[in-house]
Coordinates of C-alpha atoms in Angstrom, one line a residue:
M85 CA 144.7 87.3 37.3
S86 CA 142.4 90.1 39.0
A87 CA 139.1 88.4 40.6
S88 CA 136.1 89.4 38.9
H89 CA 133.8 92.0 40.5
L90 CA 130.0 91.9 40.9
P91 CA 127.5 93.4 39.6
K92 CA 126.3 96.5 41.4
V93 CA 122.4 97.4 42.1
A94 CA 120.8 100.8 42.7
G95 CA 120.7 101.5 45.9
I96 CA 123.3 98.4 47.4
D97 CA 127.0 98.6 47.7
P98 CA 127.8 94.9 47.1
A99 CA 131.2 95.3 48.9
V100 CA 129.6 95.8 52.1
A101 CA 126.9 93.3 51.8
A102 CA 126.1 91.6 55.6
S103 CA 124.4 88.4 56.5
P104 CA 120.8 88.9 56.8
H105 CA 120.7 86.7 59.9
T106 CA 123.0 88.4 61.7
A107 CA 121.7 91.6 63.9
A108 CA 124.0 94.5 63.9
P109 CA 125.3 95.1 67.3
A110 CA 123.8 97.6 69.8
S111 CA 126.6 100.5 69.7
A112 CA 125.6 100.1 66.1
R113 CA 122.0 101.3 66.4
T114 CA 120.3 104.6 64.5
P115 CA 118.8 105.4 67.7
P116 CA 115.0 106.5 66.6
T117 CA 114.1 109.5 65.2
P118 CA 111.5 111.6 67.0
P119 CA 108.2 112.1 65.3
A120 CA 108.3 115.5 64.0
P121 CA 106.1 118.6 65.8
P122 CA 103.2 119.8 63.8
A123 CA 103.3 121.7 61.1
P124 CA 102.5 125.2 61.5
S125 CA 100.3 125.7 59.4
S126 CA 98.3 122.6 60.6
V127 CA 98.1 123.8 63.8
I128 CA 96.4 127.3 62.9
Q129 CA 93.5 124.8 60.6
D130 CA 92.9 123.6 64.2
R131 CA 92.4 127.1 65.8
L132 CA 90.9 127.8 62.5
A133 CA 88.4 124.7 63.0
G134 CA 87.5 125.1 66.4
M135 CA 86.1 128.9 66.0
V136 CA 84.1 128.4 63.1
S137 CA 82.8 125.2 65.8
D138 CA 81.9 127.9 67.8
L139 CA 80.7 130.4 65.7
T140 CA 78.4 128.0 64.4
T141 CA 77.1 127.0 67.7
L142 CA 76.8 131.1 68.6
H143 CA 75.1 131.2 65.4
D144 CA 72.5 128.0 66.1
L145 CA 71.6 129.2 69.8
T146 CA 71.4 133.2 68.4
E147 CA 68.7 131.3 66.0
R148 CA 66.7 129.7 68.3
L149 CA 66.9 132.6 70.8
A150 CA 65.5 135.2 68.3
R151 CA 63.1 132.7 67.6
T152 CA 61.1 133.3 70.5
S153 CA 57.3 135.1 70.9
G154 CA 57.7 136.8 74.8
L155 CA 59.8 137.9 77.1
D156 CA 59.5 134.8 79.5
A157 CA 60.3 131.9 76.3
A158 CA 62.9 134.8 75.6
L159 CA 65.0 134.0 79.3
R160 CA 64.0 130.3 79.6
E161 CA 65.6 130.1 76.3
L162 CA 68.8 132.1 77.2
L163 CA 69.0 130.7 80.5
R164 CA 68.8 127.1 78.2
A165 CA 71.8 127.7 76.2
G166 CA 74.1 129.5 79.0
A167 CA 73.8 126.7 80.6
S168 CA 75.1 124.0 77.5
L169 CA 78.0 126.9 77.1
V170 CA 79.6 126.6 80.7
G171 CA 78.9 123.0 81.3
A172 CA 76.0 123.0 84.2
R173 CA 72.7 121.8 84.4
R174 CA 70.7 124.5 86.5
G175 CA 70.5 127.9 87.2
L176 CA 68.3 130.8 87.1
V177 CA 68.4 134.6 85.2
V178 CA 66.6 137.6 87.1
L179 CA 65.4 139.8 85.0
E180 CA 65.7 143.6 87.1
P181 CA 65.7 146.7 84.6
A182 CA 68.2 149.0 86.3
D183 CA 65.5 151.9 85.6
G184 CA 62.9 150.3 88.0
L185 CA 60.2 150.4 85.5
G186 CA 59.6 146.4 85.6
P187 CA 59.2 143.5 84.9
V188 CA 60.4 141.9 87.7
H189 CA 60.8 138.3 86.9
T190 CA 62.3 135.1 87.8
V191 CA 63.0 131.8 85.5
G192 CA 64.9 128.8 87.2
L193 CA 66.2 125.8 84.9
G194 CA 66.2 122.5 86.6
L195 CA 64.7 124.4 89.6
G196 CA 61.2 124.0 90.9
H197 CA 59.3 127.0 92.7
A198 CA 60.1 126.4 96.5
E199 CA 63.6 125.8 95.3
L200 CA 64.1 129.2 94.1
G201 CA 62.2 130.7 97.1
H202 CA 64.8 129.2 99.1
I203 CA 67.5 130.7 97.6
E204 CA 65.9 134.4 97.5
T205 CA 66.1 133.9 101.0
V206 CA 69.6 134.4 100.6
P207 CA 71.2 138.6 101.6
R208 CA 71.7 139.8 97.9
S209 CA 74.8 140.8 99.3
A210 CA 76.1 137.2 99.7
T211 CA 75.2 136.3 96.0
S212 CA 77.5 136.6 92.6
Y213 CA 74.3 137.4 90.6
G214 CA 72.6 139.5 94.1
R215 CA 76.0 142.4 93.9
I216 CA 75.2 142.3 90.3
L217 CA 71.9 143.1 90.3
D218 CA 72.5 145.6 93.0
G219 CA 75.2 147.5 91.5
L220 CA 77.6 146.9 93.9
P221 CA 81.6 148.1 92.5
D222 CA 82.9 144.6 92.0
A223 CA 79.8 142.5 90.6
Q224 CA 81.6 142.2 87.5
G225 CA 80.4 137.9 87.6
G226 CA 82.4 135.1 87.3
S227 CA 82.7 132.2 89.1
E228 CA 82.2 131.2 92.8
V229 CA 83.4 128.0 94.8
L230 CA 81.5 127.5 97.7
P231 CA 84.2 126.8 100.5
E232 CA 83.9 124.2 103.1
P233 CA 82.8 126.1 106.8
D234 CA 86.7 126.1 107.9
A235 CA 88.0 127.0 104.6
A236 CA 88.6 130.2 104.0
T237 CA 89.3 131.2 100.2
G238 CA 87.6 129.7 97.5
S239 CA 88.5 128.6 93.4
G240 CA 91.7 130.3 92.8
G241 CA 92.6 132.1 96.4
Y242 CA 90.9 134.3 96.6
A243 CA 88.3 134.9 99.6
V244 CA 85.2 134.2 99.2
P245 CA 82.9 135.0 102.1
V246 CA 79.7 132.9 102.1
D247 CA 76.7 134.0 104.5
P248 CA 76.1 131.2 106.6
R249 CA 72.2 131.1 104.8
H250 CA 73.8 131.1 101.1
R251 CA 75.9 127.9 102.9
E252 CA 73.0 126.2 104.2
V253 CA 70.9 126.5 100.7
A254 CA 73.6 125.8 98.8
A255 CA 74.0 122.1 100.9
R256 CA 70.0 121.3 100.9
L257 CA 69.9 121.8 96.9
G258 CA 73.5 120.2 96.1
F259 CA 75.1 122.1 94.5
A260 CA 79.0 124.0 94.7
A261 CA 80.1 126.6 92.8
S262 CA 78.0 129.0 90.6
Y263 CA 78.9 131.0 87.4
A264 CA 77.4 134.5 86.8
L265 CA 77.0 137.5 84.2
P266 CA 75.4 139.9 83.9
L267 CA 72.8 141.0 81.4
T268 CA 72.9 144.2 80.1
A269 CA 72.0 146.2 76.9
E270 CA 73.5 149.0 75.4
A271 CA 70.1 151.3 75.5
T272 CA 68.8 150.0 78.4
G273 CA 71.9 149.2 80.6
R274 CA 71.7 146.2 83.3
L275 CA 68.5 144.0 82.9
G276 CA 69.3 141.6 85.0
A277 CA 71.6 138.7 85.7
A278 CA 72.0 135.0 84.9
V279 CA 73.8 132.0 87.5
W280 CA 74.5 128.9 86.7
L281 CA 75.1 126.3 89.2
Y282 CA 77.3 123.4 89.1
D283 CA 76.7 120.6 91.7
E284 CA 80.5 120.1 91.9
P285 CA 83.7 122.7 92.7
A286 CA 83.8 123.9 89.3
E287 CA 84.3 126.6 86.6
P288 CA 83.7 126.9 82.7
N289 CA 87.0 127.5 81.0
D290 CA 88.1 130.4 79.0
R291 CA 86.6 129.3 75.7
Q292 CA 83.6 128.7 77.8
R293 CA 83.6 132.1 79.3
D294 CA 84.1 133.4 76.2
L295 CA 80.9 132.0 73.9
A296 CA 78.4 132.2 77.1
G297 CA 80.4 136.3 76.9
L298 CA 79.6 136.4 73.6
Y299 CA 76.3 134.2 73.9
L300 CA 74.6 136.5 76.9
R301 CA 75.9 140.4 75.3
H302 CA 73.8 139.1 72.0
G303 CA 71.6 137.5 74.2
A304 CA 70.8 140.7 76.3
E305 CA 70.4 142.8 73.1
H306 CA 67.2 140.8 72.3
L307 CA 66.2 140.8 75.7
A308 CA 65.8 144.8 75.7
R309 CA 64.0 144.5 73.1
M310 CA 61.5 141.8 74.3
L311 CA 61.3 144.0 77.1
E312 CA 60.1 147.1 75.4
V313 CA 57.1 144.5 73.4
E314 CA 55.9 143.6 77.2
R315 CA 55.7 147.0 78.1
T316 CA 53.6 148.5 75.5
R317 CA 51.6 145.6 75.4
V318 CA 50.9 146.1 79.2
R319 CA 50.3 149.7 79.1
L320 CA 47.9 149.0 75.9
A321 CA 45.9 146.2 78.2
T322 CA 45.8 148.5 81.6
I323 CA 43.9 151.4 79.0
S324 CA 42.1 148.5 77.3
E325 CA 40.6 147.4 81.3
E326 CA 40.0 151.6 81.7
L327 CA 38.2 151.6 79.1
L328 CA 35.8 148.3 80.1
P329 CA 33.6 148.3 82.8
S330 CA 35.4 148.7 86.4
R331 CA 32.5 146.6 87.8
L332 CA 29.1 144.6 86.6
P333 CA 26.3 146.3 87.7
R334 CA 23.7 145.0 90.2
V335 CA 20.6 143.9 88.5
P336 CA 17.6 141.7 90.2
G337 CA 16.8 138.3 88.5
V338 CA 20.2 138.3 86.3
Q339 CA 23.8 137.5 87.2
L340 CA 26.6 138.3 85.7
A341 CA 30.7 137.1 84.7
A342 CA 33.2 138.8 82.2
R343 CA 36.5 137.8 81.3
H344 CA 38.6 140.2 79.3
R345 CA 42.2 138.8 77.0
T346 CA 43.9 141.4 75.6
G347 CA 46.6 140.2 72.7
P348 CA 50.1 141.2 72.9
A349 CA 49.8 144.2 70.1
G350 CA 46.8 145.1 72.1
G351 CA 43.2 145.3 70.4
G352 CA 39.3 146.5 70.0
D353 CA 37.4 143.5 71.3
W354 CA 35.4 145.4 74.6
Y355 CA 32.2 144.0 75.9
D356 CA 29.3 146.2 78.6
A357 CA 26.7 145.9 80.7
L358 CA 24.4 149.0 81.4
P359 CA 21.7 149.2 83.7
L360 CA 18.2 150.5 81.6
P361 CA 14.7 152.4 83.0
E362 CA 12.7 149.9 84.2
G363 CA 14.4 147.1 85.8
A364 CA 16.0 147.0 82.4
L365 CA 19.4 145.2 81.3
G366 CA 21.5 146.1 78.1
L367 CA 24.5 143.7 77.3
A368 CA 27.0 144.4 74.4
V369 CA 30.2 142.8 73.0
G370 CA 31.7 144.0 70.0
S371 CA 35.1 144.1 68.2
V372 CA 36.5 146.9 66.3
T373 CA 39.3 145.9 62.9
G374 CA 42.9 146.3 63.9
S375 CA 45.4 146.4 66.6
G376 CA 47.4 148.7 68.8
P377 CA 46.6 152.3 70.1
S378 CA 44.3 153.6 67.3
A379 CA 41.9 150.5 67.6
V380 CA 42.2 150.7 71.5
A381 CA 41.1 154.4 70.9
A382 CA 38.0 153.3 68.6
M383 CA 36.8 151.1 71.0
G384 CA 37.0 153.3 73.5
R385 CA 35.4 155.9 71.2
L386 CA 32.2 153.2 70.0
R387 CA 31.6 151.2 73.4
A388 CA 30.9 155.9 74.9
S389 CA 28.2 155.8 71.3
L390 CA 26.6 152.7 72.2
R391 CA 26.4 153.5 75.9
A392 CA 24.5 156.8 75.0
Y393 CA 22.4 155.1 72.2
A394 CA 20.8 151.9 74.4
V395 CA 19.8 154.7 76.8
M396 CA 18.0 156.5 74.7
E397 CA 16.5 153.7 72.7
G398 CA 17.6 150.6 74.0
E399 CA 14.4 148.6 74.0
D400 CA 15.0 148.3 69.9
P401 CA 18.9 146.6 69.5
V402 CA 18.4 147.3 65.9
A403 CA 18.1 151.6 66.4
V404 CA 21.2 151.1 68.4
L405 CA 23.3 149.4 66.0
S406 CA 21.8 151.4 62.9
D407 CA 23.2 154.6 65.0
L408 CA 26.5 153.4 65.9
E409 CA 27.1 152.4 62.2
L410 CA 26.0 155.3 61.0
L411 CA 28.8 157.4 63.8
L412 CA 31.3 154.7 62.5
R413 CA 30.8 155.2 59.2
L414 CA 30.9 159.2 59.9
T415 CA 34.3 159.3 62.3
E416 CA 35.8 155.9 60.6
P417 CA 35.5 156.0 57.6
A418 CA 38.2 153.9 57.3
R419 CA 37.4 150.9 59.8
A420 CA 35.0 148.5 60.8
A421 CA 33.4 146.8 63.9
T422 CA 31.2 143.8 64.8
A423 CA 28.8 144.3 67.5
L424 CA 25.7 142.5 68.7
F425 CA 23.6 144.6 71.7
A426 CA 20.5 142.6 73.8
Y427 CA 18.0 144.4 75.9
C428 CA 17.0 142.0 78.0
E429 CA 14.7 141.9 80.8
P430 CA 14.9 139.8 83.5
A431 CA 11.4 139.9 85.4
R432 CA 9.6 138.6 82.4
R433 CA 13.2 136.7 81.2
K434 CA 13.1 138.0 78.0
I435 CA 15.9 138.9 75.5
V436 CA 16.0 140.9 72.6
L437 CA 18.9 141.7 70.9
A438 CA 20.5 141.9 67.3
G439 CA 24.2 141.3 65.7
A440 CA 26.0 143.2 63.2
G441 CA 28.5 140.4 61.3
H442 CA 29.2 139.4 65.2
T443 CA 29.4 135.7 66.9
P444 CA 25.5 134.4 67.5
P445 CA 25.1 133.7 71.5
L446 CA 25.3 130.3 73.2
L447 CA 22.3 129.4 76.0
I448 CA 23.6 126.6 78.3
G449 CA 21.2 125.3 80.8
D450 CA 20.6 121.8 82.1
R451 CA 18.5 120.9 79.1
R452 CA 20.1 122.2 76.1
T453 CA 23.3 124.4 74.8
E454 CA 22.5 126.2 71.3
Y455 CA 23.6 128.9 69.4
V456 CA 21.0 131.4 69.0
E457 CA 19.2 131.9 65.7
T458 CA 20.6 134.9 64.6
S459 CA 20.3 136.4 60.9
L460 CA 22.8 137.5 58.9
S461 CA 24.4 141.0 58.7
A462 CA 27.4 142.6 57.6
P463 CA 30.1 144.5 60.0
L464 CA 29.3 147.7 61.2
G465 CA 31.1 149.5 58.1
M466 CA 30.7 147.6 55.3
L467 CA 28.3 148.8 53.7
A468 CA 26.2 151.5 52.7
C469 CA 23.6 151.3 54.9
W470 CA 23.6 148.5 57.5
E471 CA 20.1 146.9 58.8
A472 CA 19.0 143.2 60.4
P473 CA 15.6 142.2 62.1
S474 CA 16.1 141.9 65.6
V475 CA 15.6 138.0 67.2
E476 CA 13.9 137.6 70.4
I477 CA 14.5 134.4 73.0
E478 CA 13.2 133.4 76.5
P479 CA 15.7 131.8 78.7
A480 CA 13.8 129.4 80.9
A481 CA 15.5 129.3 85.0
G482 CA 18.9 128.7 85.5
E483 CA 20.5 129.2 82.2
T484 CA 23.0 131.3 80.8
V485 CA 23.6 133.5 77.7
L486 CA 26.9 133.8 77.0
L487 CA 27.9 136.5 75.0
Y488 CA 32.0 136.2 73.3
T489 CA 34.0 137.6 70.7
D490 CA 35.3 135.9 67.8
G491 CA 38.3 136.1 69.0
L492 CA 37.3 133.0 71.8
L493 CA 37.4 131.2 68.2
R494 CA 40.6 132.0 66.4
R495 CA 42.8 131.5 69.1
T496 CA 42.0 127.9 69.4
G497 CA 43.9 127.8 66.0
D498 CA 41.5 125.9 64.2
P499 CA 39.2 126.3 61.4
M500 CA 36.1 128.0 62.3
D501 CA 33.2 125.4 61.9
R502 CA 35.8 123.1 64.3
A503 CA 35.9 125.9 66.7
Y504 CA 32.5 126.6 67.2
A505 CA 32.3 122.8 68.2
R506 CA 34.8 123.0 70.4
L507 CA 33.2 125.7 72.2
H508 CA 30.1 124.0 72.0
A509 CA 31.4 120.9 73.9
A510 CA 33.2 123.3 76.4
A511 CA 29.8 124.8 77.1
A512 CA 27.5 121.2 76.8
N513 CA 29.9 119.7 79.2
V514 CA 30.1 122.3 82.5
P515 CA 29.4 120.6 85.9
R516 CA 26.6 120.9 86.9
S517 CA 28.0 122.4 90.3
L518 CA 29.2 125.6 88.1
R519 CA 26.4 126.3 86.2
E520 CA 25.2 128.4 89.3
D521 CA 28.2 130.4 88.8
P522 CA 28.8 132.7 85.5
D523 CA 32.0 133.3 86.3
A524 CA 32.8 129.5 87.3
L525 CA 31.2 128.6 84.1
C526 CA 33.7 131.5 82.3
E527 CA 36.4 130.1 83.5
H528 CA 35.8 126.3 82.6
V529 CA 35.2 127.6 78.9
L530 CA 38.3 129.3 79.0
R531 CA 40.3 126.6 80.2
T532 CA 38.3 124.1 78.2
V533 CA 38.4 125.9 74.8
L534 CA 42.1 127.5 75.3
P535 CA 44.0 124.9 77.1
G536 CA 47.6 125.2 77.7
D537 CA 49.0 123.7 74.7
V538 CA 47.1 126.0 72.3
P539 CA 48.6 124.6 68.9
S540 CA 51.2 127.0 67.6
T541 CA 49.0 128.4 65.0
A542 CA 46.6 129.8 67.0
D543 CA 46.0 133.4 66.3
E544 CA 48.0 134.7 70.5
D545 CA 47.4 138.5 68.9
E546 CA 43.1 138.3 68.8
D547 CA 41.6 139.8 72.3
V548 CA 39.0 137.6 74.1
V549 CA 36.1 138.7 75.4
L550 CA 33.2 136.2 77.5
L551 CA 30.1 138.1 79.3
A552 CA 27.3 136.0 80.8
A553 CA 24.4 136.6 82.0
R554 CA 22.1 133.8 84.0
F555 CA 18.6 134.3 84.7
E556 CA 17.0 133.3 88.0

């Protein structure tokens, strides 16, 4: 009689079933299966993710650089971003255009003025960024590891001829390696060089080098544009200064001081002080609408015309401004201007003034600080015929009359009523020791009204003019 067969179950062969309590012999065990290599698709995805991350980083950094508003701010942002890309915490960037037209400027990151001074004592040929600036044939930038005094080679085995002064400065400042790159723009050529300093012997890896190189190529183009803007601003400021008085006159009974700050675009604010017959003195401030070379040229023409009218009829400020308004309408029909002219007799401490849409003067003394009540009037060129009454004031001995343009108020970033209050408070709080010197008084007002932390909403394109006259 045949034995009955056990029923079959899927995946199990009952004929060879083993006891669950019996381990298989070691010789029969299956070796562990090695992990499968990653699929090609996952490797590609990782690389793509890394590339996207790098591109995002570059995009964010270049956006920050593009938002900088000045050459100095752009240099600082470029240096800071480059340090984050190469893994350094200190460095410096030297702006030294190859065309020799300047400006030459050095900005440090994590380095004070004294430390930058120490670095500048190292011969340029002994540093990688110095060789870049000098345009030497081997100046391509890259890593530079400072060897110990008895070492002959640097990173990678190449010879590093380190100047003793270079080694001394590196030891004093505590850096052991550097990484330098040139700043080169397509249109202007070499602009300068940037170098980052490492506290330990180190150098950026290939990925960091690629990112830093891409960023600096973009950054150099941005710097080239900012450099052209800065050069234009300097040229306009120079022309504007040349159109203003080279020095203030000396008239018995009065002390004069002036300040003029030109906006980046070059504006049309101006001032003047000219001696008149019989010991009199003419004071004027004004502002021409617009900015740029055309506004500067119009300002020069208007100021020259006012001087002529002041010499002929300066004792009547209303007549002076009326003639100036007629000239403006005939020669500059598309332009308007504000102006204030004061006819001063220092011996009598008497001032007769008239204004055309201009800010009121400020009378500053030990017993009072107040705005001069001038009548409301339109700017020159705004109406078919300008006319406004004159105002007469008599400052006491030791008091100062401060004339200014509205750029001083607008640069504060405050509404006009608050800007006037700020100016009044600054003038009222001038220390007694400074009130005897109109030059020191102007400096105090500027520092107080326009501190270094002016809000970003301030109109920094505005010119600023101050003209102070202290009567003895």
